[in-house]
Coordinates of C-alpha atoms in Angstrom, one line a residue:
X1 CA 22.0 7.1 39.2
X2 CA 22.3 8.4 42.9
X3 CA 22.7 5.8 45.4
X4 CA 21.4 7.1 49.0
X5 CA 23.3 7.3 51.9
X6 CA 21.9 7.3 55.8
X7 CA 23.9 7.4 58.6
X8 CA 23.2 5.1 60.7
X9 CA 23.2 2.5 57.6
X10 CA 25.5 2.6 54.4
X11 CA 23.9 1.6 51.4
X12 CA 26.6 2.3 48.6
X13 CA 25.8 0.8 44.8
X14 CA 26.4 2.9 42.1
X15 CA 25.1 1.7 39.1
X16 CA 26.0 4.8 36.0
X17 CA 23.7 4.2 33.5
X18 CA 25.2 5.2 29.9
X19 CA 23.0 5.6 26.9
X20 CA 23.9 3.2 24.3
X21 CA 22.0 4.3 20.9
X22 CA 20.6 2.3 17.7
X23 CA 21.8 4.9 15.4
X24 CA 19.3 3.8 12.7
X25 CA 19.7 7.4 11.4
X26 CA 22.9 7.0 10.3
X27 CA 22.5 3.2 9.1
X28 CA 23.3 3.8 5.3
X29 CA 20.4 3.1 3.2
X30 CA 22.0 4.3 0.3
X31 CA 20.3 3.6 -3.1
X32 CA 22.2 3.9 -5.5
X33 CA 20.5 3.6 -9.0
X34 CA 23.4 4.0 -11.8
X35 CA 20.6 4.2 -15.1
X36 CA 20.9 6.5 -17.8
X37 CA 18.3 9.0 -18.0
X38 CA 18.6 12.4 -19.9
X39 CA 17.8 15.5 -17.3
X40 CA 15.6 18.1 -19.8
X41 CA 14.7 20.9 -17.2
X42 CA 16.6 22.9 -14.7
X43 CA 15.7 22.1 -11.0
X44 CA 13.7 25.7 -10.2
X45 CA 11.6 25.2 -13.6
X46 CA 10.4 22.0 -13.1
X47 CA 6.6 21.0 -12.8
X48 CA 5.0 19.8 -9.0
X49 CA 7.9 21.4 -7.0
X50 CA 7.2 23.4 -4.4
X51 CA 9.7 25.9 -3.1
X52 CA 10.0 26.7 0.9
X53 CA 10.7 30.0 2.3
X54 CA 14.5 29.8 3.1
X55 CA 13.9 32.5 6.1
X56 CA 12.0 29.9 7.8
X57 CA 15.0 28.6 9.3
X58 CA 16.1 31.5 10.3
X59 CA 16.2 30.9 14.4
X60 CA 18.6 33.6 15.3
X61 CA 17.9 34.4 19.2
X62 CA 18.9 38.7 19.7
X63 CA 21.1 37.9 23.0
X64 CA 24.1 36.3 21.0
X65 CA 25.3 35.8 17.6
X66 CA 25.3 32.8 15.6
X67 CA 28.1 30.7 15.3
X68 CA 29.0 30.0 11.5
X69 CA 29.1 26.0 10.4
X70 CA 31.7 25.5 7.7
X71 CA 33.7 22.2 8.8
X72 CA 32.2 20.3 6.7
X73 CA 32.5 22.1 3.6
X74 CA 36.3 23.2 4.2
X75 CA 36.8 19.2 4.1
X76 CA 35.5 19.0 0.5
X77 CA 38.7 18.7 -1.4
X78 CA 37.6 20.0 -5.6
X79 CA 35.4 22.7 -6.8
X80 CA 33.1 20.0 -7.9
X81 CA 32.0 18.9 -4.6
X82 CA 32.0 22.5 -3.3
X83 CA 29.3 22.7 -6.0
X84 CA 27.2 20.4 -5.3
X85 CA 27.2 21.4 -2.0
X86 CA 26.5 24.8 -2.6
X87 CA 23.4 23.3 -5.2
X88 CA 22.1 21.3 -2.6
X89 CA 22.3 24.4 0.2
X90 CA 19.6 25.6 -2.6
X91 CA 17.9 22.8 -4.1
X92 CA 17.3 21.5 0.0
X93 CA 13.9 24.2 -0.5
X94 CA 12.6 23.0 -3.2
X95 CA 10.4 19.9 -2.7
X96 CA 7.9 17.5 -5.0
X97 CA 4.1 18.1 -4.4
X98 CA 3.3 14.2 -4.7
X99 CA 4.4 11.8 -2.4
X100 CA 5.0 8.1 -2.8
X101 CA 4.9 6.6 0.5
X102 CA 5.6 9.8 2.4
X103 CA 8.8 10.5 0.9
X104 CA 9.1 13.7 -1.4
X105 CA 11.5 14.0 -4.0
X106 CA 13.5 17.0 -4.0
X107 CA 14.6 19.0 -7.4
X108 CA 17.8 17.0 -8.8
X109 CA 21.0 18.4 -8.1
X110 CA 23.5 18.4 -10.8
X111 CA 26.9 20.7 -12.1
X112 CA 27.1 20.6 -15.4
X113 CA 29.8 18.8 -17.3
X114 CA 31.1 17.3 -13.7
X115 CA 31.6 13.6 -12.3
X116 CA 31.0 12.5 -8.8
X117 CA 31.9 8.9 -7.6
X118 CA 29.6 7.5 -5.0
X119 CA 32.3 7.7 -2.4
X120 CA 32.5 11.0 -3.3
X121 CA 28.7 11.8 -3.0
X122 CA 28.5 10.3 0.8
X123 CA 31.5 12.6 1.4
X124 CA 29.5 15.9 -0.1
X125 CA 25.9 14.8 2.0
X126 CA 27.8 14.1 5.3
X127 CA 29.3 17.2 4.2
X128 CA 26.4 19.2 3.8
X129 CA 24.3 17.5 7.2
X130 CA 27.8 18.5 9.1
X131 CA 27.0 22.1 8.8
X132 CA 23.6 22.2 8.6
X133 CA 21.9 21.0 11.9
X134 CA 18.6 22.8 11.3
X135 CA 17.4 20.7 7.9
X136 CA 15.4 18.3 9.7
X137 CA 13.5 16.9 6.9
X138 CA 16.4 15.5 4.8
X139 CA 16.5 11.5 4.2
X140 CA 19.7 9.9 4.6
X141 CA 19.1 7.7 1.3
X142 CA 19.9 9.1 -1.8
X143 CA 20.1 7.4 -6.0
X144 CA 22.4 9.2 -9.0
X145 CA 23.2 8.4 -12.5
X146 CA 25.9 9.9 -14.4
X147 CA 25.3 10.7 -18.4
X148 CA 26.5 12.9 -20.7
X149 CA 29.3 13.6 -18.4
X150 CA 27.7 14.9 -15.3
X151 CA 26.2 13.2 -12.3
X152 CA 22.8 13.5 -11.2
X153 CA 22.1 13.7 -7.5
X154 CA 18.8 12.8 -5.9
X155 CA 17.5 13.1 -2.6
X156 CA 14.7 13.2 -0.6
X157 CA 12.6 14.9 2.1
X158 CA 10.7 12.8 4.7
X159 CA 8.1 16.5 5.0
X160 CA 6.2 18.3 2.1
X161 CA 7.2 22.0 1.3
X162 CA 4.0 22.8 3.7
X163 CA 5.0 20.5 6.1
X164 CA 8.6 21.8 6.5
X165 CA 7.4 25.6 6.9
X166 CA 4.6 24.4 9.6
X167 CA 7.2 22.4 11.2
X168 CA 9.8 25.2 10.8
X169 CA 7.6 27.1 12.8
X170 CA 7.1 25.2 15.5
X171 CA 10.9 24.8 16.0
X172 CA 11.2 28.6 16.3
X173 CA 8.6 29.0 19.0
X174 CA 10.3 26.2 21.0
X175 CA 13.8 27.7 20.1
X176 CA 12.5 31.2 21.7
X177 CA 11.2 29.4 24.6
X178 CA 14.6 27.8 25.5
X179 CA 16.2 30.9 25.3
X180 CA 13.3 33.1 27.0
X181 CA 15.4 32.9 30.3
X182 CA 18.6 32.9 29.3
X183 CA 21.5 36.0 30.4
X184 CA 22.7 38.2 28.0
X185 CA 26.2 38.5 29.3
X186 CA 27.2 34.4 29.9
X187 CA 30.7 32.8 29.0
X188 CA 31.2 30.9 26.5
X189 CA 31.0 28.0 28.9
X190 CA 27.5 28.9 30.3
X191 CA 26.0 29.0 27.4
X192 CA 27.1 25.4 26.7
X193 CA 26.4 24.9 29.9
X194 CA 22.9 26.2 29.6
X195 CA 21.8 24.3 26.3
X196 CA 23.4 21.1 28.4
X197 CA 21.1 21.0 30.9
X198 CA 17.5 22.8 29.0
X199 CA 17.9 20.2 26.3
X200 CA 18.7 17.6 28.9
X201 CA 15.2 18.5 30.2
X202 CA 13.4 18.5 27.5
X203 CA 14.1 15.7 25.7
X204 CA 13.8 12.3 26.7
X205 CA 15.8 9.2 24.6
X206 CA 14.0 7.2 22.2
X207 CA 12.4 3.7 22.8
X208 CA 13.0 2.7 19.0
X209 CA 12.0 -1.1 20.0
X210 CA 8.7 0.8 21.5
X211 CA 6.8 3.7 20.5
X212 CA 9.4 5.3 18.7
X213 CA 9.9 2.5 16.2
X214 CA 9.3 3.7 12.4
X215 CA 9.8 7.2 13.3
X216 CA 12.0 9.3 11.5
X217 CA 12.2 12.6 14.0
X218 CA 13.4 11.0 16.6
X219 CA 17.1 11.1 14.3
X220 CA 16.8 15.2 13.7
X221 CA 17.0 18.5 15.7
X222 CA 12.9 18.8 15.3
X223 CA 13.0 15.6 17.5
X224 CA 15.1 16.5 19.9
X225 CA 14.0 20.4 20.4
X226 CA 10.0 19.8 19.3
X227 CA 9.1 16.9 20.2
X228 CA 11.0 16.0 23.0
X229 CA 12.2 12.9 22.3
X230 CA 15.4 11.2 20.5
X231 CA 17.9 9.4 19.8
X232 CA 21.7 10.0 20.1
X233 CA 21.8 11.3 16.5
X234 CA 18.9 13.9 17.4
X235 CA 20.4 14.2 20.6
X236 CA 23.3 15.7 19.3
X237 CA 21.9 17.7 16.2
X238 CA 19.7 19.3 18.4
X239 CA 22.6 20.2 20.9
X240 CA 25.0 21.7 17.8
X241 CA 21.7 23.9 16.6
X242 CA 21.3 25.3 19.8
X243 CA 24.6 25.8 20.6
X244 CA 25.3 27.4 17.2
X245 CA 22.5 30.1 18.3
X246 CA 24.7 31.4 21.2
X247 CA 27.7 31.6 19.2
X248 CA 29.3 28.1 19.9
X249 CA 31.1 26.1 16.8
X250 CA 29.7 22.5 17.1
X251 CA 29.9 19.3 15.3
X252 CA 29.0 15.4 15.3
X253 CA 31.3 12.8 15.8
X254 CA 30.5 9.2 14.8
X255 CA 31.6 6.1 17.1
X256 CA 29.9 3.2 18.7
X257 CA 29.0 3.3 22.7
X258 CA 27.9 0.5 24.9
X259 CA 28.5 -2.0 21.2
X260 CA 26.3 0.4 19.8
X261 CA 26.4 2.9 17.0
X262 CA 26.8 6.2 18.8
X263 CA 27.2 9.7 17.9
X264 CA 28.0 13.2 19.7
X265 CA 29.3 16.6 19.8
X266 CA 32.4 18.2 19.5
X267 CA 32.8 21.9 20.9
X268 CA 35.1 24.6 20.4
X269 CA 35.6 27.2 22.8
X270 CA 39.0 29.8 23.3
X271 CA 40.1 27.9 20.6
X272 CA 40.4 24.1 22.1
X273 CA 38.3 21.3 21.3
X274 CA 36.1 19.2 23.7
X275 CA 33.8 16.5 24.0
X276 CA 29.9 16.9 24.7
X277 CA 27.7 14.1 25.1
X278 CA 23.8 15.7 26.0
X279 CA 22.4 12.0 25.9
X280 CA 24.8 10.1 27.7
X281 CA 24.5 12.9 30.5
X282 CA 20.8 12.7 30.1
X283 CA 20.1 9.9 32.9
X284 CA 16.7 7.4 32.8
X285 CA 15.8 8.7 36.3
X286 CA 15.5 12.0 35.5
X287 CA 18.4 13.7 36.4
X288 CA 20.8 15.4 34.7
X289 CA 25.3 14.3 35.4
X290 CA 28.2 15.7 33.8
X291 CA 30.4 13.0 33.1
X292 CA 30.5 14.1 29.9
X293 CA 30.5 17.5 29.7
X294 CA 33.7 18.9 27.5
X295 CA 35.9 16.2 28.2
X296 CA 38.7 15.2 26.3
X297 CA 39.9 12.2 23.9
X298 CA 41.6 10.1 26.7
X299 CA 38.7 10.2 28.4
X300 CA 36.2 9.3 25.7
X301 CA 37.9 6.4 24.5
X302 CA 37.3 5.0 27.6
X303 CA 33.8 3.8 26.9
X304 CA 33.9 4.3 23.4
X305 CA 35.2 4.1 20.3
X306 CA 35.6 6.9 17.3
X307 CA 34.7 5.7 13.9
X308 CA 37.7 6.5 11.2
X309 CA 38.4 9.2 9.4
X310 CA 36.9 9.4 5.3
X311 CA 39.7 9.9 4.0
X312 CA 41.7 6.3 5.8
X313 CA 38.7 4.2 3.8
X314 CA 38.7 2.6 0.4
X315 CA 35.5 3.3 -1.8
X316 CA 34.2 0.0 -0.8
X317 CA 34.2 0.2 2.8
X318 CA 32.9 3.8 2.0
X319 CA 30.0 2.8 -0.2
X320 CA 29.5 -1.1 1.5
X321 CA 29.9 -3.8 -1.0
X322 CA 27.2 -7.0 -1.5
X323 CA 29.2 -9.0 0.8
X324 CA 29.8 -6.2 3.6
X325 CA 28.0 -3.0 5.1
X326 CA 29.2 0.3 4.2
X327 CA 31.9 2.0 7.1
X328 CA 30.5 4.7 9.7
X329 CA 33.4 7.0 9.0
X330 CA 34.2 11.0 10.8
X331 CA 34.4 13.7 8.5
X332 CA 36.8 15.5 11.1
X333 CA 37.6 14.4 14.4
X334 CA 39.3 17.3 16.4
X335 CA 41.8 16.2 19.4
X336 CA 40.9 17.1 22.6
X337 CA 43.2 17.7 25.0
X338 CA 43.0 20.7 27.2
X339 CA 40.5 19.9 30.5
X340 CA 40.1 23.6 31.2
X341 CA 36.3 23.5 29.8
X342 CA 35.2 20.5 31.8
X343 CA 32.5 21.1 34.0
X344 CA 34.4 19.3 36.9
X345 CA 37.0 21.8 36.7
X346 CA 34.7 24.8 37.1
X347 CA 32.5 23.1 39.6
X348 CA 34.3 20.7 41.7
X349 CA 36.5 20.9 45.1
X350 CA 39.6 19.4 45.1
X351 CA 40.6 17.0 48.0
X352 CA 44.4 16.0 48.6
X353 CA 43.7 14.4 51.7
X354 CA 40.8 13.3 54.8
X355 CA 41.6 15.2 57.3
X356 CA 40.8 18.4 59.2
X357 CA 41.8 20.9 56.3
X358 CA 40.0 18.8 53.5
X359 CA 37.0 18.3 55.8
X360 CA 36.7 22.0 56.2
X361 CA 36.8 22.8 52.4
X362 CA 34.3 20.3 52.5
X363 CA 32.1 21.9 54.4
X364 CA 32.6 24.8 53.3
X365 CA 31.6 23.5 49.8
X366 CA 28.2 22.7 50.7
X367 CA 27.3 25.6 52.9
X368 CA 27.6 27.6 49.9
X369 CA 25.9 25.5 47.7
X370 CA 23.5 25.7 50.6
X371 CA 23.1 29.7 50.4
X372 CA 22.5 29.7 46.1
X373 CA 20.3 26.8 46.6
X374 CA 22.3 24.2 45.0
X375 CA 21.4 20.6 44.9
X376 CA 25.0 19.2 45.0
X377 CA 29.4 19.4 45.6
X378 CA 31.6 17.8 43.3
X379 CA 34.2 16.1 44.7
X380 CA 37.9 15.6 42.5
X381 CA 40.0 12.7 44.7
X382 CA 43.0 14.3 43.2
X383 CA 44.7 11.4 42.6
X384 CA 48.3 12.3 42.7
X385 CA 47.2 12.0 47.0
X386 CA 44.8 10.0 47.2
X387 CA 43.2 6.6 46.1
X388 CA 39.5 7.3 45.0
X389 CA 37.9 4.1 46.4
X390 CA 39.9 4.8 49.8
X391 CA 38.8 8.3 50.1
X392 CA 35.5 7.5 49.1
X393 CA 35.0 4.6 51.6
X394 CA 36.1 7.4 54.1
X395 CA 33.8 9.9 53.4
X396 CA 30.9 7.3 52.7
X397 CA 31.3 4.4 55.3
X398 CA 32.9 3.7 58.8
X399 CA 32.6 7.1 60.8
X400 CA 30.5 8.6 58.2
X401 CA 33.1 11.4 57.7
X402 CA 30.3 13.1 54.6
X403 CA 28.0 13.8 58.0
X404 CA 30.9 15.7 59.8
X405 CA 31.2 18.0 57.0
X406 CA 27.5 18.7 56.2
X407 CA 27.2 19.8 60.4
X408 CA 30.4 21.4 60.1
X409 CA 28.8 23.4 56.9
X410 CA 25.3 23.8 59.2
X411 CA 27.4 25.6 61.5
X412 CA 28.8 28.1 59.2
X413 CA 25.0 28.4 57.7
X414 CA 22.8 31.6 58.9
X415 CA 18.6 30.0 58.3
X416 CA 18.7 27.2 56.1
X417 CA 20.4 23.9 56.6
X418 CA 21.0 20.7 54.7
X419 CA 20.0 17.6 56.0
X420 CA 22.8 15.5 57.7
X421 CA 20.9 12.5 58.6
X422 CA 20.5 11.6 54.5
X423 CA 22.7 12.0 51.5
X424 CA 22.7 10.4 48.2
X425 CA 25.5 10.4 46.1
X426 CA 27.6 9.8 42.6
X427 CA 30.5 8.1 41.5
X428 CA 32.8 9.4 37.9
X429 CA 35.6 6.9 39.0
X430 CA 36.9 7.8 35.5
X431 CA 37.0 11.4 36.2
X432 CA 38.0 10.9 39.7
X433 CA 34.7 12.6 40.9
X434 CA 32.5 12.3 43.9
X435 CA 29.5 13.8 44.0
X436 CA 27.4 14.6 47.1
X437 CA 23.4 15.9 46.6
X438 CA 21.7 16.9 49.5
X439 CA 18.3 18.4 50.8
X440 CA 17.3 21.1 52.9
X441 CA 15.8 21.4 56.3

C-alpha cells in the first residue's frame, strides 16, 4: 500500500497488506473406502468413459522452450509408485460420461500384482499435481481398495471429457494472449519477471467467504489464467504453468501465512533456488510490489512458516486419524540462499549514507526512471551504514531530503519532469527497501 507524501505536510503510515489464503484446495478430503470389489475390465475398455485429446494441453508458446517438470516424480522412492504415476499421467484423459453431483469418475488406476498404503497414495497424487500444473480438473479427494494383491486407485474430475477440451481451449487462447507481447531474447529473470507482473494483473484473489465460495477454479491454473480470479493455491499453479512455458523449472511449496494455510512457488534459475510469491505481491489496491520476488529462506520464514517434509511424518499424521486432521506436508523444499535473483538486487540503488554523494545517485535514479517512463526507485538502506528508520525519516520528514533529489533529477532531465511537490512511497523494512513512485509533469 503506498502512503503519499507532500511537502509541505508528511503523512507517513505504511500499512503492507499480505495475502493470507484459506487453502481449501489443499484441505484433505481424502475418502478413503478400503471394500473389496473385484476390477473385471481394463481402464481404456470400460463402458461411459470418455477419452480427452491429450494435445489439448499442449500450450507451448514458439519464443521459448518448455521447461520439463519431474520433481515430483524423482521423489517417488519404488517402481510401484513410479507406476501409478505414469498410469495416472494416462488414465488423467479418460473421464466417466455420467455425473453424480458434478463430479466425474475417472477410469481406475491400478498395477497389477502391486500394494499401495494410503500414505503412500497421497505421496504419488501430490506427486503427480507437483509436475503437472496444467490438469485443472483433477479433485483432490480420492477412495482405493486393495484385493487380490493390488490396489485400486480412484479419482475424480470436477469437468466432463467435453468440458476439459472446451476449457482446455480457452486456457490456450488466454496463454497466447499473455505471451502476444512478450521478447524473444529475455533472461531468465525477465521472463519470471514478466509472468510476475501479467499474472499479477490479471488475476485478482479470491473472496471464498463471498462470491467465490463453493467454487472449485478458484484452486487451479484455469482460475488463475482464465478466469481471473484465485486463491493462493491457483495463484501459484498458474504462476509454475506459465513459467514452465518460457523455460523456467517451478514448483509449490506448502506453509501457512498470516495463521493461514498458504502456498507458493519455488524457482530455479543458473542453478539456485528462490522464493516467488505472485499473490502476496499481488496488492488489494491494485498495484503490483516485489517483496517477494525470488527471495530466499531467511527471508520467508519471516512471515511464514514451511510445512514439513513427507518423508519426517508418520502415516497418521500423513493420512489424519479420527481424533486429528491429516499434516500439510512438502514434497521437496529447496534452500534458498543466493539473493542474486531478487528483484531488489537488479532494480534497486544502494544508499550507504544522506549526504551529497547519496543524494546525487538519488537523483540520478529517478531521472532515469524518468526518461524510460518508469513509475518508481527502489531504495536498499544498506544496512551495514545506515539504520533504515533513520535514513528513511531523512529522506521522508524534516527537510524533505526525497524533494531535493527529485529537483536535483529535474535538473539533469531534458522535457519531462517528475512532480516534486508529491510523492507516495513503500516500505520492505524486511528487505531493507524504500521505494519512491512518482508522477510526471
Amino acid at each position: 500500500m503506498k502512503n503519499k507524501i507532500i511537502s509541505l505536510l508528511l503523512i507517513l503510515l505504511l500499512s503492507l497488506s499480505l495475502f493470507g489464503c484459506n487453502n481449501g484446495g489443499n484441505e484433505d478430503t481424502t475418502n478413503t473406502e478400503n471394500t473389496h470389489t473385484e476390477s473385471t475390465e481394463s481402464s481404456q475398455e470400460i463402458a461411459g468413459y470418455d477419452t480427452v485429446d491429450s494435445k489439448v494441453l499442449d500450450f507451448g508458446i514458439d519464443l521459448y522452450k518448455s521447461a520439463r517438470l519431474t520433481k515430483g516424480y524423482e521423489t517417488l522412492t519404488s517402481d510401484a509408485q513410479r507406476m501409478y504415476y505414469q498410469l495416472i499421467e494416462e488414465n488423467i484423459f479418460i473421464i466417466s460420461e455420467e455425473s453424480e453431483d458434478g463430479i466425474y469418475n475417472l477410469s481406475p488406476v491400478s498395477v497389477k500384482g502391486s500394494t499401495l498404503t494410503e500414505a503412500e497414495i497421497h505421496l504419488i497424487i501430490s506427486a503427480f499435481n507437483y509436475d503437472h500444473p496444467q490438469v485443472f480438473w483433477l479433485n483432490n479427494s480420492f477412495s482405493f481398495y486393495t484385493t487380490g494383491g493390488t490396489t485400486y486407485l480412484l479419482l475424480t474430475s470436477s469437468m466432463s471429457a467435453s468440458q476439459v477440451t472446451a476449457s482446455a481451449g480457452e486456457m490456450k487462447a488466454e496463454i497466447e494472449e499473455i505471451f502476444a507481447g512478450m521478447p524473444g531474447n529475455l533472461s531468465y529473470f525477465d521472463r519470471e519477471l514478466y509472468v510476475h507482473d501479467k499474472l499479477a494483473e490479471k488475476c485478482e484473489y479470491a473472496d471464498i467467504n463471498g462470491e467465490a465460495q463453493g467454487k472449485t477454479d478458484i484452486y487451479t491454473s484455469y482460475g488463475s489464467i482464465v478466469n481471473g480470479e484465485a486463491v493462493c493455491e491457483g495463484y501459484t499453479r498458474g504462476t509454475q504453468l506459465l513459467l514452465s512455458l518460457v523455460g523456467l523449472e517451478s514448483y509449490y511449496v506448502y506453509g501457512r501465512g498470516n495463521n493461514e494455510l498458504h502456498m507458493w512457488n519455488c524457482v530455479l534459475i543458473q542453478d539456485n533456488w528462490y522464493y516467488l510469491d505472485v499473490t502476496w505481491d499481488d496488492n488489494d489496491d491494485g498495484d503490483t510490489n516485489y517483496d517477494h520476488f525470488n527471495i530466499t529462506t531467511e527471508q520467508a520464514l519471516l512471515e511464514r512458516t514451511i510445512a514439513p517434509l513427507y518423508e519426517t511424518l508418520t502415516e497418521e499424521e500423513i493420512c489424519g486419524t479420527d481424533e486429528e486432521s491429516p499434516v500439510n506436508f512438502n514434497i521437496f523444499v529447496p534452500e534458498c540462499d543466493s539473493e542474486n535473483m531478487s528483484f531488489y538486487a537488479h532494480n534497486s540503488v544502494t544508499i550507504t549514507g544522506i549526504d551529497e554523494e547519496n543524494l546525487n545517485v538519488i537523483a540520478r535514479a529517478i531521472a532515469d526512471a524518468a526518461t524510460k517512463q518508469q513509475e518508481a526507485v527502489y531504495l536498499y538502506i544498506d544496512p551495514y551504514y545506515l539504520d533504515y528508520d533513520s535514513a528513511k525519516d531523512s529522506l521522508l520528514s524534516g527537510e524533505y531530503l526525497i524533494f531535493e533529489c527529485i529537483s536535483r533529477a529535474n535538473e539533469l532531465l531534458d522535457g519531462v519532469t517528475v512532480n516534486n511537490e508529491t510523492v507516495e512511497t513503500e516500505e520492505s523494512e524486511d528487505l531493507y527497501v524504500l521505494t519512491i513512485f512518482f508522477d510526471y509533469n
